[in-house]
């Protein structure tokens, strides 16, 4: 008799899947392009005063990292658990620093810090996913009180009321947990189904021979 089992979110046996280096570097290039466009549009069309030097340092770190990776490692390299975790941890730190120098939680793009956590939940083990998620929570919490304020061309500070900033902080934390858990569960089910189909395929081949 066969019993249907649902992959457990917290299963100790569930491990991350090896991801291609090229996948993460392409995502990083896309993030860099988006960051540059967002800063340019905010400054040119909305007159927001931004610390361009600090932004250049944060964005430049991602560019340098990708260039170094391109010349040192082959693009088709499959990252192990530790390497993928370090890649995503770097991306969270870079984005967190960029948000800190551009208004913190007053920056409408602060929610994007959920993105690396989502990727981590898809490809990393539970332990590494928790590390990435915790790093995101810590950075979001720090930027509530440590950030460079955004200012208009007239020098007026662009800041949310305290209650809205608190709500924004809570919303991001909830999104980190909910999206991370949901993505991980769906990824686990897809992986379990793929493994089941592979076993079935092997059994069919054995029967035919």
PDB file of C-alpha atoms in Angstrom:
ATOM      1  CA  UNK A   1       0.000   0.000   0.000  1.00  0.00           C
ATOM      2  CA  UNK A   2       1.399   3.374  -0.984  1.00  0.00           C
ATOM      3  CA  UNK A   3       1.040   6.421   1.212  1.00  0.00           C
ATOM      4  CA  UNK A   4       1.372   9.973  -0.014  1.00  0.00           C
ATOM      5  CA  UNK A   5       3.821  12.056   1.932  1.00  0.00           C
ATOM      6  CA  UNK A   6       4.158  15.798   1.854  1.00  0.00           C
ATOM      7  CA  UNK A   7       7.725  17.123   2.090  1.00  0.00           C
ATOM      8  CA  UNK A   8       8.269  18.731   5.470  1.00  0.00           C
ATOM      9  CA  UNK A   9       9.347  22.342   5.557  1.00  0.00           C
ATOM     10  CA  UNK A  10      11.596  21.667   8.522  1.00  0.00           C
ATOM     11  CA  UNK A  11      12.893  18.276   7.455  1.00  0.00           C
ATOM     12  CA  UNK A  12      16.463  17.750   8.551  1.00  0.00           C
ATOM     13  CA  UNK A  13      17.092  15.694   5.410  1.00  0.00           C
ATOM     14  CA  UNK A  14      16.066  18.430   3.048  1.00  0.00           C
ATOM     15  CA  UNK A  15      19.163  19.975   1.526  1.00  0.00           C
ATOM     16  CA  UNK A  16      19.710  22.816  -0.867  1.00  0.00           C
ATOM     17  CA  UNK A  17      19.994  22.312  -4.604  1.00  0.00           C
ATOM     18  CA  UNK A  18      23.168  23.274  -6.413  1.00  0.00           C
ATOM     19  CA  UNK A  19      22.621  26.447  -8.399  1.00  0.00           C
ATOM     20  CA  UNK A  20      24.655  27.717 -11.321  1.00  0.00           C
ATOM     21  CA  UNK A  21      26.990  30.623 -10.666  1.00  0.00           C
ATOM     22  CA  UNK A  22      25.724  32.325 -13.824  1.00  0.00           C
ATOM     23  CA  UNK A  23      22.178  32.404 -12.439  1.00  0.00           C
ATOM     24  CA  UNK A  24      23.182  34.423  -9.384  1.00  0.00           C
ATOM     25  CA  UNK A  25      25.537  36.735 -11.292  1.00  0.00           C
ATOM     26  CA  UNK A  26      22.831  37.544 -13.865  1.00  0.00           C
ATOM     27  CA  UNK A  27      20.418  38.336 -11.034  1.00  0.00           C
ATOM     28  CA  UNK A  28      23.078  40.574  -9.495  1.00  0.00           C
ATOM     29  CA  UNK A  29      23.619  42.444 -12.790  1.00  0.00           C
ATOM     30  CA  UNK A  30      19.862  42.976 -13.014  1.00  0.00           C
ATOM     31  CA  UNK A  31      19.849  44.338  -9.457  1.00  0.00           C
ATOM     32  CA  UNK A  32      22.748  46.684 -10.243  1.00  0.00           C
ATOM     33  CA  UNK A  33      20.959  48.016 -13.335  1.00  0.00           C
ATOM     34  CA  UNK A  34      17.764  48.557 -11.367  1.00  0.00           C
ATOM     35  CA  UNK A  35      19.613  50.359  -8.576  1.00  0.00           C
ATOM     36  CA  UNK A  36      21.349  52.712 -11.004  1.00  0.00           C
ATOM     37  CA  UNK A  37      18.089  53.504 -12.829  1.00  0.00           C
ATOM     38  CA  UNK A  38      16.203  54.106  -9.566  1.00  0.00           C
ATOM     39  CA  UNK A  39      18.856  56.527  -8.301  1.00  0.00           C
ATOM     40  CA  UNK A  40      19.069  58.372 -11.623  1.00  0.00           C
ATOM     41  CA  UNK A  41      15.287  58.765 -11.918  1.00  0.00           C
ATOM     42  CA  UNK A  42      14.905  59.855  -8.290  1.00  0.00           C
ATOM     43  CA  UNK A  43      17.548  62.535  -8.662  1.00  0.00           C
ATOM     44  CA  UNK A  44      16.805  63.805 -12.156  1.00  0.00           C
ATOM     45  CA  UNK A  45      13.000  63.681 -12.302  1.00  0.00           C
ATOM     46  CA  UNK A  46      12.025  64.024  -8.630  1.00  0.00           C
ATOM     47  CA  UNK A  47      14.838  66.242  -7.413  1.00  0.00           C
ATOM     48  CA  UNK A  48      15.743  63.946  -4.510  1.00  0.00           C
ATOM     49  CA  UNK A  49      19.137  64.660  -2.975  1.00  0.00           C
ATOM     50  CA  UNK A  50      21.090  61.426  -2.776  1.00  0.00           C
ATOM     51  CA  UNK A  51      24.589  60.734  -1.473  1.00  0.00           C
ATOM     52  CA  UNK A  52      25.948  59.619  -4.825  1.00  0.00           C
ATOM     53  CA  UNK A  53      29.399  58.834  -3.457  1.00  0.00           C
ATOM     54  CA  UNK A  54      28.077  56.375  -0.897  1.00  0.00           C
ATOM     55  CA  UNK A  55      25.726  54.862  -3.465  1.00  0.00           C
ATOM     56  CA  UNK A  56      28.609  54.454  -5.903  1.00  0.00           C
ATOM     57  CA  UNK A  57      30.595  52.554  -3.274  1.00  0.00           C
ATOM     58  CA  UNK A  58      27.693  50.179  -2.570  1.00  0.00           C
ATOM     59  CA  UNK A  59      26.838  49.570  -6.225  1.00  0.00           C
ATOM     60  CA  UNK A  60      30.497  49.448  -7.212  1.00  0.00           C
ATOM     61  CA  UNK A  61      31.054  46.601  -4.745  1.00  0.00           C
ATOM     62  CA  UNK A  62      28.520  44.465  -6.621  1.00  0.00           C
ATOM     63  CA  UNK A  63      30.044  45.356  -9.983  1.00  0.00           C
ATOM     64  CA  UNK A  64      33.566  44.526  -8.819  1.00  0.00           C
ATOM     65  CA  UNK A  65      32.386  41.255  -7.275  1.00  0.00           C
ATOM     66  CA  UNK A  66      30.713  40.183 -10.520  1.00  0.00           C
ATOM     67  CA  UNK A  67      33.706  41.163 -12.656  1.00  0.00           C
ATOM     68  CA  UNK A  68      36.094  39.234 -10.403  1.00  0.00           C
ATOM     69  CA  UNK A  69      33.789  36.194 -10.425  1.00  0.00           C
ATOM     70  CA  UNK A  70      33.569  36.362 -14.230  1.00  0.00           C
ATOM     71  CA  UNK A  71      37.349  36.137 -14.660  1.00  0.00           C
ATOM     72  CA  UNK A  72      38.056  33.673 -11.844  1.00  0.00           C
ATOM     73  CA  UNK A  73      35.284  31.095 -12.140  1.00  0.00           C
ATOM     74  CA  UNK A  74      33.579  29.430 -15.147  1.00  0.00           C
ATOM     75  CA  UNK A  75      29.977  30.554 -15.684  1.00  0.00           C
ATOM     76  CA  UNK A  76      28.638  26.999 -15.713  1.00  0.00           C
ATOM     77  CA  UNK A  77      30.094  26.274 -12.250  1.00  0.00           C
ATOM     78  CA  UNK A  78      27.627  24.757  -9.806  1.00  0.00           C
ATOM     79  CA  UNK A  79      27.871  26.430  -6.415  1.00  0.00           C
ATOM     80  CA  UNK A  80      27.947  24.356  -3.281  1.00  0.00           C
ATOM     81  CA  UNK A  81      25.906  25.261  -0.197  1.00  0.00           C
ATOM     82  CA  UNK A  82      28.544  27.505   1.366  1.00  0.00           C
ATOM     83  CA  UNK A  83      29.308  29.388  -1.852  1.00  0.00           C
ATOM     84  CA  UNK A  84      25.646  30.066  -2.650  1.00  0.00           C
ATOM     85  CA  UNK A  85      25.041  31.230   0.927  1.00  0.00           C
ATOM     86  CA  UNK A  86      27.969  33.645   0.768  1.00  0.00           C
ATOM     87  CA  UNK A  87      26.776  35.011  -2.596  1.00  0.00           C
ATOM     88  CA  UNK A  88      23.291  35.734  -1.275  1.00  0.00           C
ATOM     89  CA  UNK A  89      24.622  37.083   2.033  1.00  0.00           C
ATOM     90  CA  UNK A  90      26.759  39.539   0.067  1.00  0.00           C
ATOM     91  CA  UNK A  91      23.733  40.637  -1.972  1.00  0.00           C
ATOM     92  CA  UNK A  92      21.662  41.226   1.170  1.00  0.00           C
ATOM     93  CA  UNK A  93      24.485  43.201   2.797  1.00  0.00           C
ATOM     94  CA  UNK A  94      25.020  45.293  -0.346  1.00  0.00           C
ATOM     95  CA  UNK A  95      21.327  46.076  -0.686  1.00  0.00           C
ATOM     96  CA  UNK A  96      21.024  46.815   3.025  1.00  0.00           C
ATOM     97  CA  UNK A  97      23.902  49.305   2.902  1.00  0.00           C
ATOM     98  CA  UNK A  98      22.471  50.938  -0.226  1.00  0.00           C
ATOM     99  CA  UNK A  99      19.107  51.345   1.482  1.00  0.00           C
ATOM    100  CA  UNK A 100      20.783  52.802   4.584  1.00  0.00           C
ATOM    101  CA  UNK A 101      22.409  55.562   2.522  1.00  0.00           C
ATOM    102  CA  UNK A 102      19.153  56.268   0.661  1.00  0.00           C
ATOM    103  CA  UNK A 103      16.607  56.808   3.401  1.00  0.00           C
ATOM    104  CA  UNK A 104      16.334  53.395   5.043  1.00  0.00           C
ATOM    105  CA  UNK A 105      12.715  52.330   5.433  1.00  0.00           C
ATOM    106  CA  UNK A 106      11.645  55.695   3.985  1.00  0.00           C
ATOM    107  CA  UNK A 107      12.914  54.355   0.664  1.00  0.00           C
ATOM    108  CA  UNK A 108       9.969  52.790  -1.186  1.00  0.00           C
ATOM    109  CA  UNK A 109      12.307  50.113  -2.572  1.00  0.00           C
ATOM    110  CA  UNK A 110      13.149  48.756   0.900  1.00  0.00           C
ATOM    111  CA  UNK A 111      10.816  45.800   0.287  1.00  0.00           C
ATOM    112  CA  UNK A 112      13.305  44.470  -2.303  1.00  0.00           C
ATOM    113  CA  UNK A 113      15.409  43.059   0.520  1.00  0.00           C
ATOM    114  CA  UNK A 114      12.945  40.164   0.442  1.00  0.00           C
ATOM    115  CA  UNK A 115      14.286  39.102  -2.987  1.00  0.00           C
ATOM    116  CA  UNK A 116      17.570  37.432  -1.855  1.00  0.00           C
ATOM    117  CA  UNK A 117      15.668  35.630   0.905  1.00  0.00           C
ATOM    118  CA  UNK A 118      13.259  34.257  -1.704  1.00  0.00           C
ATOM    119  CA  UNK A 119      16.126  32.990  -3.859  1.00  0.00           C
ATOM    120  CA  UNK A 120      17.769  31.459  -0.802  1.00  0.00           C
ATOM    121  CA  UNK A 121      14.571  29.666   0.183  1.00  0.00           C
ATOM    122  CA  UNK A 122      14.503  28.047  -3.273  1.00  0.00           C
ATOM    123  CA  UNK A 123      18.079  26.782  -3.465  1.00  0.00           C
ATOM    124  CA  UNK A 124      19.534  26.576   0.054  1.00  0.00           C
ATOM    125  CA  UNK A 125      19.125  24.173   2.934  1.00  0.00           C
ATOM    126  CA  UNK A 126      16.947  25.128   5.897  1.00  0.00           C
ATOM    127  CA  UNK A 127      19.932  26.163   7.994  1.00  0.00           C
ATOM    128  CA  UNK A 128      21.379  28.442   5.321  1.00  0.00           C
ATOM    129  CA  UNK A 129      17.952  29.876   4.549  1.00  0.00           C
ATOM    130  CA  UNK A 130      17.559  30.810   8.215  1.00  0.00           C
ATOM    131  CA  UNK A 131      20.961  32.512   8.131  1.00  0.00           C
ATOM    132  CA  UNK A 132      19.979  34.577   5.087  1.00  0.00           C
ATOM    133  CA  UNK A 133      16.569  35.433   6.543  1.00  0.00           C
ATOM    134  CA  UNK A 134      18.070  36.448   9.894  1.00  0.00           C
ATOM    135  CA  UNK A 135      20.604  38.696   8.156  1.00  0.00           C
ATOM    136  CA  UNK A 136      17.776  40.420   6.290  1.00  0.00           C
ATOM    137  CA  UNK A 137      15.771  40.931   9.501  1.00  0.00           C
ATOM    138  CA  UNK A 138      18.807  42.387  11.292  1.00  0.00           C
ATOM    139  CA  UNK A 139      19.573  44.803   8.449  1.00  0.00           C
ATOM    140  CA  UNK A 140      15.961  45.966   8.173  1.00  0.00           C
ATOM    141  CA  UNK A 141      15.871  46.573  11.923  1.00  0.00           C
ATOM    142  CA  UNK A 142      19.163  48.486  11.923  1.00  0.00           C
ATOM    143  CA  UNK A 143      18.084  50.759   9.083  1.00  0.00           C
ATOM    144  CA  UNK A 144      15.031  51.918  11.060  1.00  0.00           C
ATOM    145  CA  UNK A 145      17.330  54.116  13.137  1.00  0.00           C
ATOM    146  CA  UNK A 146      20.618  54.162  11.183  1.00  0.00           C
ATOM    147  CA  UNK A 147      20.215  55.713   7.744  1.00  0.00           C
ATOM    148  CA  UNK A 148      20.995  58.785   5.675  1.00  0.00           C
ATOM    149  CA  UNK A 149      17.763  60.770   5.212  1.00  0.00           C
ATOM    150  CA  UNK A 150      16.426  61.576   1.771  1.00  0.00           C
ATOM    151  CA  UNK A 151      15.968  65.281   1.040  1.00  0.00           C
ATOM    152  CA  UNK A 152      14.201  67.280  -1.622  1.00  0.00           C
ATOM    153  CA  UNK A 153      15.935  69.923  -3.717  1.00  0.00           C
ATOM    154  CA  UNK A 154      14.713  72.488  -1.143  1.00  0.00           C
ATOM    155  CA  UNK A 155      16.358  70.561   1.686  1.00  0.00           C
ATOM    156  CA  UNK A 156      13.141  69.136   3.155  1.00  0.00           C
ATOM    157  CA  UNK A 157      13.570  65.688   4.704  1.00  0.00           C
ATOM    158  CA  UNK A 158      11.441  62.982   3.120  1.00  0.00           C
ATOM    159  CA  UNK A 159      10.349  60.768   5.997  1.00  0.00           C
ATOM    160  CA  UNK A 160       7.349  58.658   6.860  1.00  0.00           C
ATOM    161  CA  UNK A 161       5.473  59.321  10.110  1.00  0.00           C
ATOM    162  CA  UNK A 162       6.801  57.097  12.897  1.00  0.00           C
ATOM    163  CA  UNK A 163       3.716  54.878  12.913  1.00  0.00           C
ATOM    164  CA  UNK A 164       3.972  54.291   9.149  1.00  0.00           C
ATOM    165  CA  UNK A 165       7.696  53.563   9.395  1.00  0.00           C
ATOM    166  CA  UNK A 166       6.955  51.016  12.119  1.00  0.00           C
ATOM    167  CA  UNK A 167       4.271  49.505   9.912  1.00  0.00           C
ATOM    168  CA  UNK A 168       6.684  49.359   6.968  1.00  0.00           C
ATOM    169  CA  UNK A 169       9.237  47.573   9.167  1.00  0.00           C
ATOM    170  CA  UNK A 170       6.632  45.058  10.327  1.00  0.00           C
ATOM    171  CA  UNK A 171       5.389  44.498   6.768  1.00  0.00           C
ATOM    172  CA  UNK A 172       8.902  43.718   5.502  1.00  0.00           C
ATOM    173  CA  UNK A 173       9.571  41.310   8.366  1.00  0.00           C
ATOM    174  CA  UNK A 174       6.280  39.524   7.740  1.00  0.00           C
ATOM    175  CA  UNK A 175       7.079  39.354   4.012  1.00  0.00           C
ATOM    176  CA  UNK A 176      10.513  37.868   4.737  1.00  0.00           C
ATOM    177  CA  UNK A 177       8.975  35.115   6.860  1.00  0.00           C
ATOM    178  CA  UNK A 178       5.870  34.445   4.752  1.00  0.00           C
ATOM    179  CA  UNK A 179       7.510  34.568   1.317  1.00  0.00           C
ATOM    180  CA  UNK A 180      10.494  32.563   2.557  1.00  0.00           C
ATOM    181  CA  UNK A 181       8.325  29.826   4.080  1.00  0.00           C
ATOM    182  CA  UNK A 182       5.925  29.700   1.120  1.00  0.00           C
ATOM    183  CA  UNK A 183       8.703  29.615  -1.475  1.00  0.00           C
ATOM    184  CA  UNK A 184      10.598  26.945   0.415  1.00  0.00           C
ATOM    185  CA  UNK A 185       7.531  24.730   0.758  1.00  0.00           C
ATOM    186  CA  UNK A 186       6.678  24.991  -2.945  1.00  0.00           C
ATOM    187  CA  UNK A 187      10.302  24.338  -3.888  1.00  0.00           C
ATOM    188  CA  UNK A 188      10.400  21.286  -1.605  1.00  0.00           C
ATOM    189  CA  UNK A 189       7.237  19.869  -3.174  1.00  0.00           C
ATOM    190  CA  UNK A 190       8.575  20.385  -6.703  1.00  0.00           C
ATOM    191  CA  UNK A 191      11.869  18.742  -5.761  1.00  0.00           C
ATOM    192  CA  UNK A 192      10.034  15.808  -4.144  1.00  0.00           C
ATOM    193  CA  UNK A 193       7.839  15.345  -7.231  1.00  0.00           C
ATOM    194  CA  UNK A 194      10.869  15.437  -9.526  1.00  0.00           C
ATOM    195  CA  UNK A 195      12.617  12.791  -7.438  1.00  0.00           C
ATOM    196  CA  UNK A 196       9.480  10.633  -7.462  1.00  0.00           C
ATOM    197  CA  UNK A 197       9.236  10.863 -11.254  1.00  0.00           C
ATOM    198  CA  UNK A 198      12.905   9.968 -11.584  1.00  0.00           C
ATOM    199  CA  UNK A 199      12.442   6.848  -9.437  1.00  0.00           C
ATOM    200  CA  UNK A 200       9.350   5.882 -11.450  1.00  0.00           C
ATOM    201  CA  UNK A 201      11.261   6.358 -14.703  1.00  0.00           C
ATOM    202  CA  UNK A 202      14.077   4.115 -13.478  1.00  0.00           C
ATOM    203  CA  UNK A 203      11.608   1.407 -12.437  1.00  0.00           C
ATOM    204  CA  UNK A 204       9.931   1.505 -15.847  1.00  0.00           C
ATOM    205  CA  UNK A 205      13.303   1.131 -17.574  1.00  0.00           C
ATOM    206  CA  UNK A 206      14.138  -1.866 -15.373  1.00  0.00           C
ATOM    207  CA  UNK A 207      10.790  -3.517 -16.152  1.00  0.00           C
ATOM    208  CA  UNK A 208      11.236  -3.011 -19.889  1.00  0.00           C
ATOM    209  CA  UNK A 209      14.630  -4.644 -19.774  1.00  0.00           C
TER     210      UNK A 209
END
